[in-house]
mmCIF file of C-alpha atoms in Angstrom:
data_model
loop_
_atom_site.group_PDB
_atom_site.id
_atom_site.type_symbol
_atom_site.label_atom_id
_atom_site.label_comp_id
_atom_site.label_asym_id
_atom_site.label_seq_id
_atom_site.Cartn_x
_atom_site.Cartn_y
_atom_site.Cartn_z
ATOM 1 C CA MET A 26 0.000 0.000 0.000
ATOM 2 C CA TRP A 27 1.532 3.310 -1.111
ATOM 3 C CA PHE A 28 0.880 5.173 2.164
ATOM 4 C CA PHE A 29 2.881 2.727 4.288
ATOM 5 C CA ASP A 30 5.589 2.558 1.637
ATOM 6 C CA ALA A 31 5.870 6.348 1.867
ATOM 7 C CA LEU A 32 6.148 6.202 5.661
ATOM 8 C CA ALA A 33 8.790 3.466 5.508
ATOM 9 C CA SER A 34 10.872 5.377 2.945
ATOM 10 C CA GLY A 35 10.771 8.664 4.861
ATOM 11 C CA PHE A 36 8.450 10.150 2.212
ATOM 12 C CA THR A 37 11.031 9.688 -0.547
ATOM 13 C CA SER A 38 9.051 7.079 -2.506
ATOM 14 C CA SER A 39 7.487 8.202 -5.763
ATOM 15 C CA THR A 40 3.789 9.039 -6.011
ATOM 16 C CA ASP A 41 1.577 10.624 -8.640
ATOM 17 C CA PRO A 42 1.991 14.422 -8.256
ATOM 18 C CA GLY A 43 -1.210 14.938 -10.231
ATOM 19 C CA ARG A 44 -3.278 13.831 -7.247
ATOM 20 C CA LEU A 45 -2.119 16.809 -5.238
ATOM 21 C CA GLN A 46 -2.515 19.118 -8.226
ATOM 22 C CA LEU A 47 -6.094 17.922 -8.639
ATOM 23 C CA PHE A 48 -6.728 18.683 -4.974
ATOM 24 C CA ARG A 49 -5.294 22.165 -5.564
ATOM 25 C CA ILE A 50 -7.949 22.721 -8.233
ATOM 26 C CA ILE A 51 -10.699 21.387 -5.948
ATOM 27 C CA PHE A 52 -9.420 23.510 -3.058
ATOM 28 C CA GLY A 53 -9.505 26.620 -5.251
ATOM 29 C CA ILE A 54 -13.039 25.896 -6.498
ATOM 30 C CA VAL A 55 -14.395 25.258 -2.977
ATOM 31 C CA LEU A 56 -12.773 28.409 -1.576
ATOM 32 C CA THR A 57 -13.992 30.478 -4.528
ATOM 33 C CA ALA A 58 -17.529 29.318 -3.732
ATOM 34 C CA ARG A 59 -17.073 29.989 -0.013
ATOM 35 C CA PHE A 60 -15.651 33.462 -0.544
ATOM 36 C CA THR A 61 -18.318 34.336 -3.111
ATOM 37 C CA LEU A 62 -21.043 33.369 -0.653
ATOM 38 C CA ALA A 63 -19.436 35.703 1.900
ATOM 39 C CA PHE A 64 -20.662 38.667 -0.166
ATOM 40 C CA ARG A 65 -24.297 37.641 0.333
ATOM 41 C CA GLN A 66 -26.794 37.787 3.193
ATOM 42 C CA GLY A 67 -25.243 40.852 4.760
ATOM 43 C CA GLY A 68 -21.656 39.690 4.419
ATOM 44 C CA TRP A 69 -20.586 42.745 2.440
ATOM 45 C CA ASP A 70 -21.863 45.000 5.243
ATOM 46 C CA ARG A 71 -20.644 42.813 8.110
ATOM 47 C CA LEU A 72 -18.271 45.462 9.498
ATOM 48 C CA ALA A 73 -20.185 48.531 8.341
ATOM 49 C CA GLN A 74 -20.469 51.502 10.661
ATOM 50 C CA GLY A 75 -22.989 50.799 13.428
ATOM 51 C CA SER A 76 -23.073 47.026 12.821
ATOM 52 C CA LEU A 77 -23.037 44.495 15.653
ATOM 53 C CA SER A 78 -19.940 42.831 14.191
ATOM 54 C CA LEU A 79 -18.021 46.117 14.302
ATOM 55 C CA HIS A 80 -19.177 46.696 17.867
ATOM 56 C CA LEU A 81 -17.953 43.235 18.893
ATOM 57 C CA ALA A 82 -14.646 43.798 17.097
ATOM 58 C CA ASP A 83 -14.282 47.091 18.940
ATOM 59 C CA GLN A 84 -14.761 45.307 22.277
ATOM 60 C CA ARG A 85 -12.387 42.505 21.353
ATOM 61 C CA PHE A 86 -9.540 44.392 19.685
ATOM 62 C CA GLY A 87 -10.014 48.004 20.693
ATOM 63 C CA PRO A 88 -11.193 50.957 18.554
ATOM 64 C CA ALA A 89 -8.026 51.412 16.496
ATOM 65 C CA ARG A 90 -7.670 47.767 15.448
ATOM 66 C CA ALA A 91 -11.406 47.430 14.830
ATOM 67 C CA ARG A 92 -11.310 50.425 12.465
ATOM 68 C CA LEU A 93 -8.313 48.901 10.682
ATOM 69 C CA LEU A 94 -10.162 45.594 10.280
ATOM 70 C CA ALA A 95 -13.234 47.391 8.941
ATOM 71 C CA SER A 96 -11.139 49.370 6.447
ATOM 72 C CA VAL A 97 -9.469 46.283 4.929
ATOM 73 C CA TYR A 98 -12.503 43.990 5.146
ATOM 74 C CA ARG A 99 -14.174 44.728 1.795
ATOM 75 C CA PRO A 100 -10.949 44.905 -0.259
ATOM 76 C CA ALA A 101 -9.870 41.632 1.363
ATOM 77 C CA LEU A 102 -13.134 39.951 0.291
ATOM 78 C CA ILE A 103 -12.459 40.886 -3.322
ATOM 79 C CA ILE A 104 -8.748 40.044 -3.279
ATOM 80 C CA ARG A 105 -9.150 36.630 -1.636
ATOM 81 C CA THR A 106 -11.976 35.615 -4.012
ATOM 82 C CA THR A 107 -9.832 36.561 -6.995
ATOM 83 C CA ALA A 108 -6.890 34.648 -5.518
ATOM 84 C CA ALA A 109 -9.029 31.542 -4.955
ATOM 85 C CA ALA A 110 -10.129 31.584 -8.597
ATOM 86 C CA ALA A 111 -6.489 32.047 -9.667
ATOM 87 C CA LEU A 112 -5.474 29.075 -7.510
ATOM 88 C CA ALA A 113 -8.148 26.900 -9.107
ATOM 89 C CA VAL A 114 -6.939 27.676 -12.631
ATOM 90 C CA GLY A 115 -3.266 27.432 -11.643
ATOM 91 C CA LEU A 116 -2.264 31.068 -12.132
ATOM 92 C CA VAL A 117 0.798 31.732 -9.921
ATOM 93 C CA PRO A 118 -0.540 29.002 -7.615
ATOM 94 C CA ARG A 119 1.822 29.365 -4.648
ATOM 95 C CA LEU A 120 1.315 33.113 -4.339
ATOM 96 C CA ALA A 121 -2.433 32.677 -4.864
ATOM 97 C CA LEU A 122 -2.461 30.011 -2.135
ATOM 98 C CA LEU A 123 -0.757 32.337 0.356
ATOM 99 C CA VAL A 124 -3.325 35.065 -0.343
ATOM 100 C CA VAL A 125 -6.202 32.574 -0.030
ATOM 101 C CA LEU A 126 -4.934 31.288 3.323
ATOM 102 C CA ALA A 127 -4.471 34.837 4.607
ATOM 103 C CA GLY A 128 -7.983 35.718 3.455
ATOM 104 C CA ALA A 129 -9.417 32.646 5.159
ATOM 105 C CA ALA A 130 -7.473 33.359 8.361
ATOM 106 C CA MET A 131 -9.054 36.823 8.456
ATOM 107 C CA GLU A 132 -12.370 35.130 9.260
ATOM 108 C CA LEU A 133 -10.942 34.006 12.609
ATOM 109 C CA LEU A 134 -11.241 37.635 13.685
ATOM 110 C CA TYR A 135 -15.025 37.833 13.432
ATOM 111 C CA LEU A 136 -16.705 34.443 12.949
ATOM 112 C CA LYS A 137 -18.353 32.940 16.037
ATOM 113 C CA SER A 138 -17.656 29.322 15.029
ATOM 114 C CA PRO A 139 -14.552 29.240 12.817
ATOM 115 C CA ASN A 140 -14.115 25.450 12.566
ATOM 116 C CA ALA A 141 -14.396 25.575 8.781
ATOM 117 C CA VAL A 142 -11.644 28.196 8.722
ATOM 118 C CA ARG A 143 -9.325 26.028 10.796
ATOM 119 C CA TYR A 144 -9.979 23.077 8.478
ATOM 120 C CA THR A 145 -9.301 25.273 5.462
ATOM 121 C CA LEU A 146 -5.975 26.395 6.912
ATOM 122 C CA LEU A 147 -5.044 22.828 7.792
ATOM 123 C CA THR A 148 -5.698 21.404 4.330
ATOM 124 C CA GLY A 149 -4.235 24.506 2.709
ATOM 125 C CA ALA A 150 -1.026 23.952 4.664
ATOM 126 C CA CYS A 151 -0.723 20.561 2.952
ATOM 127 C CA LEU A 152 -0.690 22.349 -0.385
ATOM 128 C CA LEU A 153 1.810 24.839 0.970
ATOM 129 C CA VAL A 154 4.401 22.117 1.693
ATOM 130 C CA ALA A 155 3.896 20.425 -1.681
ATOM 131 C CA GLY A 156 6.856 20.469 -4.023
ATOM 132 C CA ASN A 157 4.857 20.628 -7.245
ATOM 133 C CA LEU A 158 1.508 22.431 -7.320
ATOM 134 C CA GLY A 159 1.433 22.405 -11.102
ATOM 135 C CA HIS A 160 0.422 25.244 -13.395
ATOM 136 C CA GLY A 161 -2.805 25.897 -15.209
ATOM 137 C CA LEU A 162 -5.425 23.188 -15.420
ATOM 138 C CA SER A 163 -3.010 20.545 -16.701
ATOM 139 C CA ILE A 164 -2.148 17.663 -14.378
ATOM 140 C CA GLU A 165 1.198 15.857 -14.384
ATOM 141 C CA HIS A 166 1.358 12.103 -13.838
ATOM 142 C CA ALA A 167 5.088 11.345 -14.071
ATOM 143 C CA PRO A 168 5.949 9.685 -10.718
ATOM 144 C CA SER A 169 8.037 11.768 -8.330
ATOM 145 C CA ALA A 170 8.518 12.351 -4.602
ATOM 146 C CA ALA A 171 7.695 16.070 -4.861
ATOM 147 C CA ASN A 172 4.204 15.713 -3.385
ATOM 148 C CA THR A 173 4.550 12.513 -1.338
ATOM 149 C CA TRP A 174 4.807 14.296 2.017
ATOM 150 C CA ALA A 175 1.844 16.555 1.216
ATOM 151 C CA LEU A 176 -0.304 13.607 0.102
ATOM 152 C CA CYS A 177 0.485 11.709 3.304
ATOM 153 C CA LEU A 178 -0.468 14.770 5.351
ATOM 154 C CA LEU A 179 -3.823 14.993 3.576
ATOM 155 C CA VAL A 180 -4.511 11.324 4.287
ATOM 156 C CA LEU A 181 -3.598 11.761 7.965
ATOM 157 C CA ILE A 182 -5.741 14.888 8.335
ATOM 158 C CA THR A 183 -8.777 13.279 6.707
ATOM 159 C CA THR A 184 -8.351 10.162 8.835
ATOM 160 C CA ASP A 185 -8.109 12.252 11.991
ATOM 161 C CA ILE A 186 -11.166 14.313 11.038
ATOM 162 C CA TYR A 187 -13.286 11.210 10.412
ATOM 163 C CA TRP A 188 -12.104 9.202 13.422
ATOM 164 C CA ASN A 189 -12.317 12.137 15.813
ATOM 165 C CA SER A 190 -15.818 12.957 14.531
ATOM 166 C CA ALA A 191 -16.921 9.334 14.958
ATOM 167 C CA TRP A 192 -15.446 9.214 18.466
ATOM 168 C CA GLN A 193 -17.233 12.404 19.516
ATOM 169 C CA LYS A 194 -20.516 11.076 18.137
ATOM 170 C CA LEU A 195 -19.995 7.763 19.904
ATOM 171 C CA ARG A 196 -19.485 9.584 23.220
ATOM 172 C CA SER A 197 -22.631 11.667 22.735
ATOM 173 C CA ASP A 198 -25.733 9.964 24.179
ATOM 174 C CA GLN A 199 -27.980 12.352 22.284
ATOM 175 C CA PHE A 200 -26.421 11.581 18.908
ATOM 176 C CA ARG A 201 -25.922 7.861 19.542
ATOM 177 C CA THR A 202 -29.582 7.367 20.460
ATOM 178 C CA GLY A 203 -30.787 9.258 17.391
ATOM 179 C CA LEU A 204 -32.356 12.050 19.447
ATOM 180 C CA TYR A 205 -30.111 14.791 18.090
ATOM 181 C CA LEU A 206 -31.007 14.120 14.459
ATOM 182 C CA ALA A 207 -34.673 13.468 15.252
ATOM 183 C CA GLN A 208 -35.025 16.691 17.251
ATOM 184 C CA TRP A 209 -33.101 18.713 14.657
ATOM 185 C CA VAL A 210 -35.326 17.616 11.771
ATOM 186 C CA HIS A 211 -38.493 17.947 13.875
ATOM 187 C CA THR A 212 -37.628 21.500 14.941
ATOM 188 C CA TYR A 213 -36.680 22.461 11.408
ATOM 189 C CA THR A 214 -39.968 21.043 10.112
ATOM 190 C CA GLN A 215 -41.912 23.186 12.574
ATOM 191 C CA VAL A 216 -40.116 26.520 12.095
ATOM 192 C CA ARG A 217 -38.612 26.365 8.594
ATOM 193 C CA GLU A 218 -41.072 28.879 7.109
ATOM 194 C CA HIS A 219 -39.978 31.473 9.667
ATOM 195 C CA LEU A 220 -36.211 31.056 9.221
ATOM 196 C CA PRO A 221 -34.230 33.821 7.497
ATOM 197 C CA HIS A 222 -32.357 32.916 4.299
ATOM 198 C CA ARG A 223 -33.869 29.424 4.445
ATOM 199 C CA ARG A 224 -33.371 28.771 0.732
ATOM 200 C CA GLY A 225 -29.585 28.768 0.996
ATOM 201 C CA GLN A 226 -29.262 27.623 4.588
ATOM 202 C CA TYR A 227 -31.459 24.535 4.860
ATOM 203 C CA ALA A 228 -32.389 21.823 2.379
ATOM 204 C CA VAL A 229 -33.948 18.880 4.228
ATOM 205 C CA PRO A 230 -36.034 17.033 1.596
ATOM 206 C CA ALA A 231 -39.816 17.104 2.020
ATOM 207 C CA LEU A 232 -39.889 13.285 2.048
ATOM 208 C CA VAL A 233 -37.614 13.241 5.132
ATOM 209 C CA ARG A 234 -39.624 15.950 6.884
ATOM 210 C CA ARG A 235 -42.881 14.142 6.204
ATOM 211 C CA HIS A 236 -41.821 10.649 7.274
ATOM 212 C CA LEU A 237 -39.078 11.293 9.857
ATOM 213 C CA GLY A 238 -39.922 14.689 11.313
ATOM 214 C CA ASN A 239 -42.562 13.845 13.912
ATOM 215 C CA LEU A 240 -40.547 12.509 16.894
ATOM 216 C CA THR A 241 -42.501 9.254 17.024
ATOM 217 C CA ASP A 242 -40.870 6.107 18.430
ATOM 218 C CA ARG A 243 -40.477 4.814 14.882
ATOM 219 C CA ASP A 244 -38.796 8.062 13.801
ATOM 220 C CA ILE A 245 -36.327 7.920 16.676
ATOM 221 C CA ARG A 246 -35.495 4.271 15.982
ATOM 222 C CA THR A 247 -34.833 5.148 12.344
ATOM 223 C CA TRP A 248 -32.611 8.078 13.305
ATOM 224 C CA ARG A 249 -30.771 5.805 15.778
ATOM 225 C CA LEU A 250 -30.004 3.437 12.902
ATOM 226 C CA ILE A 251 -28.891 6.376 10.723
ATOM 227 C CA ALA A 252 -26.651 7.668 13.519
ATOM 228 C CA ALA A 253 -25.040 4.240 13.920
ATOM 229 C CA THR A 254 -24.503 4.032 10.160
ATOM 230 C CA VAL A 255 -22.788 7.424 10.139
ATOM 231 C CA MET A 256 -20.422 6.460 12.970
ATOM 232 C CA VAL A 257 -19.501 3.163 11.318
ATOM 233 C CA ALA A 258 -18.959 4.919 7.988
ATOM 234 C CA GLU A 259 -16.672 7.539 9.529
ATOM 235 C CA PHE A 260 -14.564 4.853 11.205
ATOM 236 C CA ALA A 261 -14.408 2.691 8.078
ATOM 237 C CA LEU A 262 -13.910 5.273 5.330
ATOM 238 C CA PRO A 263 -10.170 6.102 5.736
ATOM 239 C CA PRO A 264 -8.880 2.500 5.519
ATOM 240 C CA ALA A 265 -11.454 1.677 2.840
ATOM 241 C CA LEU A 266 -10.246 4.633 0.766
ATOM 242 C CA LEU A 267 -6.658 3.364 0.933
ATOM 243 C CA ILE A 268 -7.483 -0.176 -0.214
ATOM 244 C CA LEU A 269 -7.737 -0.454 -3.988
ATOM 245 C CA GLN A 270 -10.552 -3.009 -3.984
ATOM 246 C CA THR A 271 -12.828 -1.045 -1.633
ATOM 247 C CA ARG A 272 -11.934 2.473 -2.798
ATOM 248 C CA PRO A 273 -14.764 2.950 -5.365
ATOM 249 C CA TYR A 274 -17.386 1.934 -2.797
ATOM 250 C CA ALA A 275 -15.796 4.145 -0.125
ATOM 251 C CA VAL A 276 -15.778 7.153 -2.446
ATOM 252 C CA ALA A 277 -19.448 6.631 -3.327
ATOM 253 C CA ALA A 278 -20.384 6.165 0.338
ATOM 254 C CA GLY A 279 -18.411 9.227 1.425
ATOM 255 C CA ILE A 280 -19.946 11.480 -1.211
ATOM 256 C CA ALA A 281 -23.445 10.225 -0.333
ATOM 257 C CA MET A 282 -22.806 10.819 3.377
ATOM 258 C CA HIS A 283 -21.567 14.365 2.829
ATOM 259 C CA ALA A 284 -24.471 15.107 0.500
ATOM 260 C CA ALA A 285 -26.807 14.068 3.322
ATOM 261 C CA PHE A 286 -24.868 16.223 5.812
ATOM 262 C CA SER A 287 -25.149 19.188 3.466
ATOM 263 C CA CYS A 288 -28.938 18.902 3.384
ATOM 264 C CA LEU A 289 -28.920 19.896 7.054
ATOM 265 C CA LYS A 290 -26.761 22.993 6.554
ATOM 266 C CA PRO A 291 -25.841 23.531 2.879
ATOM 267 C CA ARG A 292 -24.019 26.843 3.179
ATOM 268 C CA GLN A 293 -22.260 26.092 6.451
ATOM 269 C CA LEU A 294 -20.978 22.706 5.274
ATOM 270 C CA ILE A 295 -19.866 23.643 1.761
ATOM 271 C CA THR A 296 -16.267 24.003 2.933
ATOM 272 C CA PHE A 297 -16.107 20.889 5.097
ATOM 273 C CA SER A 298 -17.913 18.606 2.653
ATOM 274 C CA GLY A 299 -16.193 20.020 -0.410
ATOM 275 C CA LEU A 300 -12.674 19.809 0.978
ATOM 276 C CA THR A 301 -13.133 16.461 2.724
ATOM 277 C CA THR A 302 -14.451 14.697 -0.357
ATOM 278 C CA GLY A 303 -11.763 16.525 -2.311
ATOM 279 C CA THR A 304 -9.062 14.860 -0.186
ATOM 280 C CA TYR A 305 -10.220 11.468 -1.478
ATOM 281 C CA VAL A 306 -7.961 12.039 -4.490
ATOM 282 C CA ALA A 307 -4.972 11.849 -2.120
ATOM 283 C CA PHE A 308 -5.827 8.285 -1.090
ATOM 284 C CA ALA A 309 -5.612 6.892 -4.617
ATOM 285 C CA VAL A 310 -1.913 7.053 -5.463
#
């Protein structure tokens, strides 16, 4: 198996550099989408004069630094979106990557739950240590050790994300029993018409709301089975992605799982689901 060969050789064994270059394209596309969405639903005016975000920044950083953040905020939105698109098409990719990571890191200053930002920086760092990011949309396949270390890092990060997520779910009585998912869908079913920006924020299918959104004993048993399936899938996916014979099934299962996750919170999970499924290309070397 290539991953263990790479570990044994000290990351000097040859791998397909095109896998990492393909992830660079995916990374750029996902971040372009994320940054573009940041212009909408009040994002452009997030740090406008008199806004709550500016007030919170003032309390956190002080008046001078808050004003500085507000002054660079809108130009930074434009610059980082342009850089993400440039990274996707391979235009000066290393410089574009640095700008993208700086633009993503800026969100740590004002987002309440910046987990997606941390994940972006983590996977982006794998690209940063790569020896060959490629240029343009062409992908090289001549074996080399230029991207071996970066590919191994991506595999380790994805494995850690999945296993840690499964462990946290396993430790949660509410998730393990199916109550979390059942209550989430039930609450959404009841209040969805009153939620702001519901078209881009929530996408639970009507069939699910109708048959699994009533908190009956049958609903909870079904959600318990779904919760168990998710935990098993998260534990099993990393090794299954590394094994040639099981890889196609693991890829299909992973994409289906993330598609289901994204129905709960489409906009919030675009980064996590997009980048995580994007790392699957690193497993197939």
